XYZ file of C-alpha atoms in Angstrom:
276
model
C -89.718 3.158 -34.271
C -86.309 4.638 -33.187
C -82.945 4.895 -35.022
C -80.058 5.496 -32.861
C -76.523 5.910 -34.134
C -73.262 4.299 -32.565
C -70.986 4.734 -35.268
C -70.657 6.700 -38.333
C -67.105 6.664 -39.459
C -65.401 4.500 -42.737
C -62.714 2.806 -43.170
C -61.326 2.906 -39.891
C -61.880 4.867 -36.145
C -60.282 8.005 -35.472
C -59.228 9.947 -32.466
C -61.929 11.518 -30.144
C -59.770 14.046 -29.762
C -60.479 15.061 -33.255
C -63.812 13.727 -33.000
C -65.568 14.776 -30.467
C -68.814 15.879 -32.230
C -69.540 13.401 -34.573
C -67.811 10.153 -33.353
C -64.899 8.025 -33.824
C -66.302 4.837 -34.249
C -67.131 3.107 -37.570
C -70.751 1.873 -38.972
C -73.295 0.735 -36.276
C -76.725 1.891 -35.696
C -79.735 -0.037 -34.277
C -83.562 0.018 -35.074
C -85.869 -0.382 -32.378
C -89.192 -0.771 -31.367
C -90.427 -1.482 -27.762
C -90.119 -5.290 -28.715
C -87.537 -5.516 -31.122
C -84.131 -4.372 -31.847
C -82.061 -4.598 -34.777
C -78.973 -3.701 -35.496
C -77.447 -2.714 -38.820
C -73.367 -3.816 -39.413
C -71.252 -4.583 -36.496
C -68.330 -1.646 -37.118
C -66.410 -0.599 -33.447
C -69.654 1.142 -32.693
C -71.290 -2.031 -31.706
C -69.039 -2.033 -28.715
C -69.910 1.394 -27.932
C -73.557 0.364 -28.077
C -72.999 -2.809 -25.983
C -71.422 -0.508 -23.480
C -74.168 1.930 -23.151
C -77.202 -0.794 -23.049
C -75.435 -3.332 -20.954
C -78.400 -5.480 -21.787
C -77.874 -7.846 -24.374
C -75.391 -10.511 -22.736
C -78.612 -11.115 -20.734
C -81.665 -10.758 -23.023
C -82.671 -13.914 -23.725
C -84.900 -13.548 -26.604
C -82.998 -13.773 -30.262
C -80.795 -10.973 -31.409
C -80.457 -10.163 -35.304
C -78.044 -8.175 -36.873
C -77.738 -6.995 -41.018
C -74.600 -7.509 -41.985
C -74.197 -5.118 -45.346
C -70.422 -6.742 -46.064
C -67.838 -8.082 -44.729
C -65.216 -5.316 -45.297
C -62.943 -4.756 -41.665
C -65.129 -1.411 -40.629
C -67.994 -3.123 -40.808
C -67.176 -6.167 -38.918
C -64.451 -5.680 -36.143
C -67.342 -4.670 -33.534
C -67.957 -8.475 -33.768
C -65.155 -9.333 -31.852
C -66.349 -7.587 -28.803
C -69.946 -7.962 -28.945
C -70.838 -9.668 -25.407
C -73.871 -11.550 -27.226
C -71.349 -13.728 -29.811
C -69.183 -15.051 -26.666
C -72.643 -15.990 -24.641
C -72.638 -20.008 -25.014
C -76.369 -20.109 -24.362
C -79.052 -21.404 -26.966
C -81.224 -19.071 -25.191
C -78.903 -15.971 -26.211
C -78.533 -17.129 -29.853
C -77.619 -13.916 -32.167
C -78.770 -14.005 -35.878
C -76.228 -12.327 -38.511
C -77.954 -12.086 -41.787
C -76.164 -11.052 -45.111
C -75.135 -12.206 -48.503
C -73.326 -15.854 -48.927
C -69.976 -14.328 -50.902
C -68.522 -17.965 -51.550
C -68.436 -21.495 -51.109
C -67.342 -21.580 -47.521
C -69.845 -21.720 -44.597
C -71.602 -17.901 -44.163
C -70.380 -18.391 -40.445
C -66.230 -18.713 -41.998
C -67.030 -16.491 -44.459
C -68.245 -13.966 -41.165
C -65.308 -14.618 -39.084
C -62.074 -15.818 -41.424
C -60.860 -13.131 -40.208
C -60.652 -13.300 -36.656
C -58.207 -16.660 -36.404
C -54.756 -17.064 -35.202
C -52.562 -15.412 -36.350
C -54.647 -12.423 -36.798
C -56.730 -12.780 -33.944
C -55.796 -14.606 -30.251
C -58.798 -17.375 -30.734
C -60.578 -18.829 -33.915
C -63.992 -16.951 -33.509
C -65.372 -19.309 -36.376
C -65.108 -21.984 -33.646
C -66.432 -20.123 -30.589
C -68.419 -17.539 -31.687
C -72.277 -17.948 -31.006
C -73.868 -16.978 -33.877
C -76.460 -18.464 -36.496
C -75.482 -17.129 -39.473
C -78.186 -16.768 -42.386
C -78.034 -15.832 -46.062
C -80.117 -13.697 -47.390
C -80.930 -12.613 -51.371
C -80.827 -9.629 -53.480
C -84.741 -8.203 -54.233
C -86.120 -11.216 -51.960
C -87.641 -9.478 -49.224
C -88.096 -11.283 -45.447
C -89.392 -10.610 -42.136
C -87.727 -10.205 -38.463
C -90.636 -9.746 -36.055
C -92.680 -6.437 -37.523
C -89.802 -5.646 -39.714
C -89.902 -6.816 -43.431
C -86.455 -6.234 -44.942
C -85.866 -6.434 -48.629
C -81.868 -6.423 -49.213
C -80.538 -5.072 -52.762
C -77.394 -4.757 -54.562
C -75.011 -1.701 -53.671
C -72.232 0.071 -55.990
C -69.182 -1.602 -53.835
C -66.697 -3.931 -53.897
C -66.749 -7.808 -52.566
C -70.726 -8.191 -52.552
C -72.142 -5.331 -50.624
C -75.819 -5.028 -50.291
C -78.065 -2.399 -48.791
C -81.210 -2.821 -46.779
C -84.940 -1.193 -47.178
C -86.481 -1.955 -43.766
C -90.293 -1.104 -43.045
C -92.683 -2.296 -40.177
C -95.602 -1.536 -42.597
C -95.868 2.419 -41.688
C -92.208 3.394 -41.181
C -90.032 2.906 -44.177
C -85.853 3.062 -43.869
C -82.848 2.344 -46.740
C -79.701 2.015 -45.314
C -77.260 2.851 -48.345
C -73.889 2.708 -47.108
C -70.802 1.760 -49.234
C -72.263 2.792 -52.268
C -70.944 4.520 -55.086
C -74.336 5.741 -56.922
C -72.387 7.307 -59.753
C -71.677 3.775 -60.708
C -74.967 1.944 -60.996
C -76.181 1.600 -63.886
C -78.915 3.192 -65.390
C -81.280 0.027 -64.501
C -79.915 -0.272 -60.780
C -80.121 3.847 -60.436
C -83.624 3.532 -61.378
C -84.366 0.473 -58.948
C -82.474 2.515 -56.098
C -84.538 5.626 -56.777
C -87.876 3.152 -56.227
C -86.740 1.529 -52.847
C -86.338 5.352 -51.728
C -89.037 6.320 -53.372
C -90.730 8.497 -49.694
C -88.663 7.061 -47.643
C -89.140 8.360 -44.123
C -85.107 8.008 -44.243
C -82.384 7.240 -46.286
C -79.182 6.309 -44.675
C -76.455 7.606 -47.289
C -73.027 6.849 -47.597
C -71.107 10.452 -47.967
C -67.437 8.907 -47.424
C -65.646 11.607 -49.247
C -65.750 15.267 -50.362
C -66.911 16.385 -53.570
C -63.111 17.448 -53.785
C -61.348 14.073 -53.086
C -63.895 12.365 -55.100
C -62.124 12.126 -58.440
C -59.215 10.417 -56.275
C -61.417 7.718 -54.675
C -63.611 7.043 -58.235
C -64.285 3.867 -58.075
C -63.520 2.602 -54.687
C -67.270 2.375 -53.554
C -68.563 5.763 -51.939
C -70.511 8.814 -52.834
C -70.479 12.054 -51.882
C -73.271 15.007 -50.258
C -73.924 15.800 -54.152
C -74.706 12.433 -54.723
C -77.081 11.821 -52.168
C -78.889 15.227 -52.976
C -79.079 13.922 -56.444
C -81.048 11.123 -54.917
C -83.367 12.449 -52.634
C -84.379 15.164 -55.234
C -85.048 11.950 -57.678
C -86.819 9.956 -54.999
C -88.473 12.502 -52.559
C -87.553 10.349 -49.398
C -88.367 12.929 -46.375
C -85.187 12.915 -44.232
C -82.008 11.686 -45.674
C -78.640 11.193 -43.166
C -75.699 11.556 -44.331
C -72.793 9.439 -42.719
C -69.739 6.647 -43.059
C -67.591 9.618 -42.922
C -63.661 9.341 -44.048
C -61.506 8.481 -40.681
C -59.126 11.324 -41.967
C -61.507 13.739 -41.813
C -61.862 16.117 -38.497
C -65.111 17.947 -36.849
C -64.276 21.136 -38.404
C -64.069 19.649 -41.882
C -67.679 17.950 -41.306
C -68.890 20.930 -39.856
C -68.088 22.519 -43.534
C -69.936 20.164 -44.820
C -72.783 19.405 -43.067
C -73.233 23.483 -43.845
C -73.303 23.060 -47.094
C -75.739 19.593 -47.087
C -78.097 22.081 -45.336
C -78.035 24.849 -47.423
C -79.993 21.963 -50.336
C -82.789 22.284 -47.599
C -84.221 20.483 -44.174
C -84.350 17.095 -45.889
C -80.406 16.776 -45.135
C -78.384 16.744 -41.905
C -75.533 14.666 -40.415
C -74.949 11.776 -38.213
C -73.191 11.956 -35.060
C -72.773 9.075 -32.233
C -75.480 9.358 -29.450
C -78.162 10.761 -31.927
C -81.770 9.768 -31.561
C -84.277 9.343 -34.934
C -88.068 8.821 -33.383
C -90.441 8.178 -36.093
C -93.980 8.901 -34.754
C -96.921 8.179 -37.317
């Protein structure tokens, strides 16, 4: 199994010019095995991703991506994506996440993108099954079983533990741990529990925290709260503030390190190859 990262900012892209080492683009990464590939939220990185592959306007087998919610970061990649404009049964992408109201998933997806905030109504053209999927009700995608569960975030978030029976991954973005309570901290610490990795939202520094309380991230302290409570083996820190340049993350990245090798940084282009 390999994790590759296409995007790691929040909120919204920055300048390359500022950005050079980690990334500009916001949340995308993909899971992969020789057969399979998912992808987890469709922020500006997808397109970055689409770029690179150039494979998946053509791929005719089913394509699946986990939507975590439906915030603008995580979503705008959509618009771009070559697989949702491919009129082809035979192309047909899967979007998975939680049903948030009473509208269709696929409105609830795209609402968004319609005149007059977007050119064309991509609720009418966009080829996409969309699927709903429940908190603590775990199903599978090929070799994958994925088990979504509540996050600490505004507007329905959820977070993902993904395993293919020897590799285990939670992707924890947009989530605020100091705010779970005590039952959904201790539910969090089990789906970590030796986690090859944990994906961990670290939005904001430990010194604009007490700003942002509230608004749905953590911090590095946060997540090295968690992995000491859980003992997951690698844990990757990223959905890093727009605002904040490669010198600032270089800061802190040092100081996620100096808690020990379990920590370390996401950056666009990087490579995770779990070999068991």
């Amino acid at each position: 199994m390999t994790l590759k990262v296409y995007g790691c900012r929040g909120s919204l892209p920055t300048t390359r010019d500022r950005a050079s080492k980690y990334g500009s683009n916001t949340s995308c990464m993909t899971i992969e095995t020789p057969g399979q590939t998912i992808v987890l939220d469709a922020g500006s990185g997808i397109a970055q991703m689409d770029r690179i592959t150039k494979i998946f306007a053509r791929n005719k087998k089913p394509f699946d991506i986990l939507l975590s919610h439906l915030h603008l970061d995580h979503i705008i990649g959509l618009t771009v994506f070559s697989k949702v404009w491919v009129d082809s049964p035979d192309a047909l992408l899967r979007i998975y996440t939680m049903d948030r109201d009473e509208n269709p998933l696929k409105t609830q997806i795209f609402g968004a993108f319609v005149p007059p905030y977007w050119p064309v109504s991509m609720v009418k053209f966009a080829n996409a099954e969309c699927i709903a999927v429940k908190e603590d009700i775990t199903f599978q995608l090929g070799c994958f079983s994925i088990t979504p569960f509540g996050a600490a975030h505004p507007d329905k978030t959820i977070s993902f533990h993904i395993t293919d029976g020897t590799t285990s991954i939670v992707y924890l973005l947009d989530c605020e741990t100091p705010m779970l309570s005590e039952q959904n901290w201790e539910g969090l610490v089990k789906y970590c529990k030796n986690a090859d990795l944990v994906v961990f939202d670290s939005a904001y520094s430990a010194a604009d925290y007490p700003d942002k309380k509230g608004w749905g991230h953590s911090t590095i302290e946060h997540g090295v709260e968690l992995a000491k409570s859980s003992g997951c083996k690698k844990m990757m820190f990223t959905h890093f503030g727009f605002e904040y340049s490669d010198q600032e993350l270089e800061i802190f990245e040092s100081s996620a390190k100096s808690q020990g090798d379990t920590f370390f940084f996401a950056r666009e282009g990087m490579e995770i190859v779990f070999i068991h």
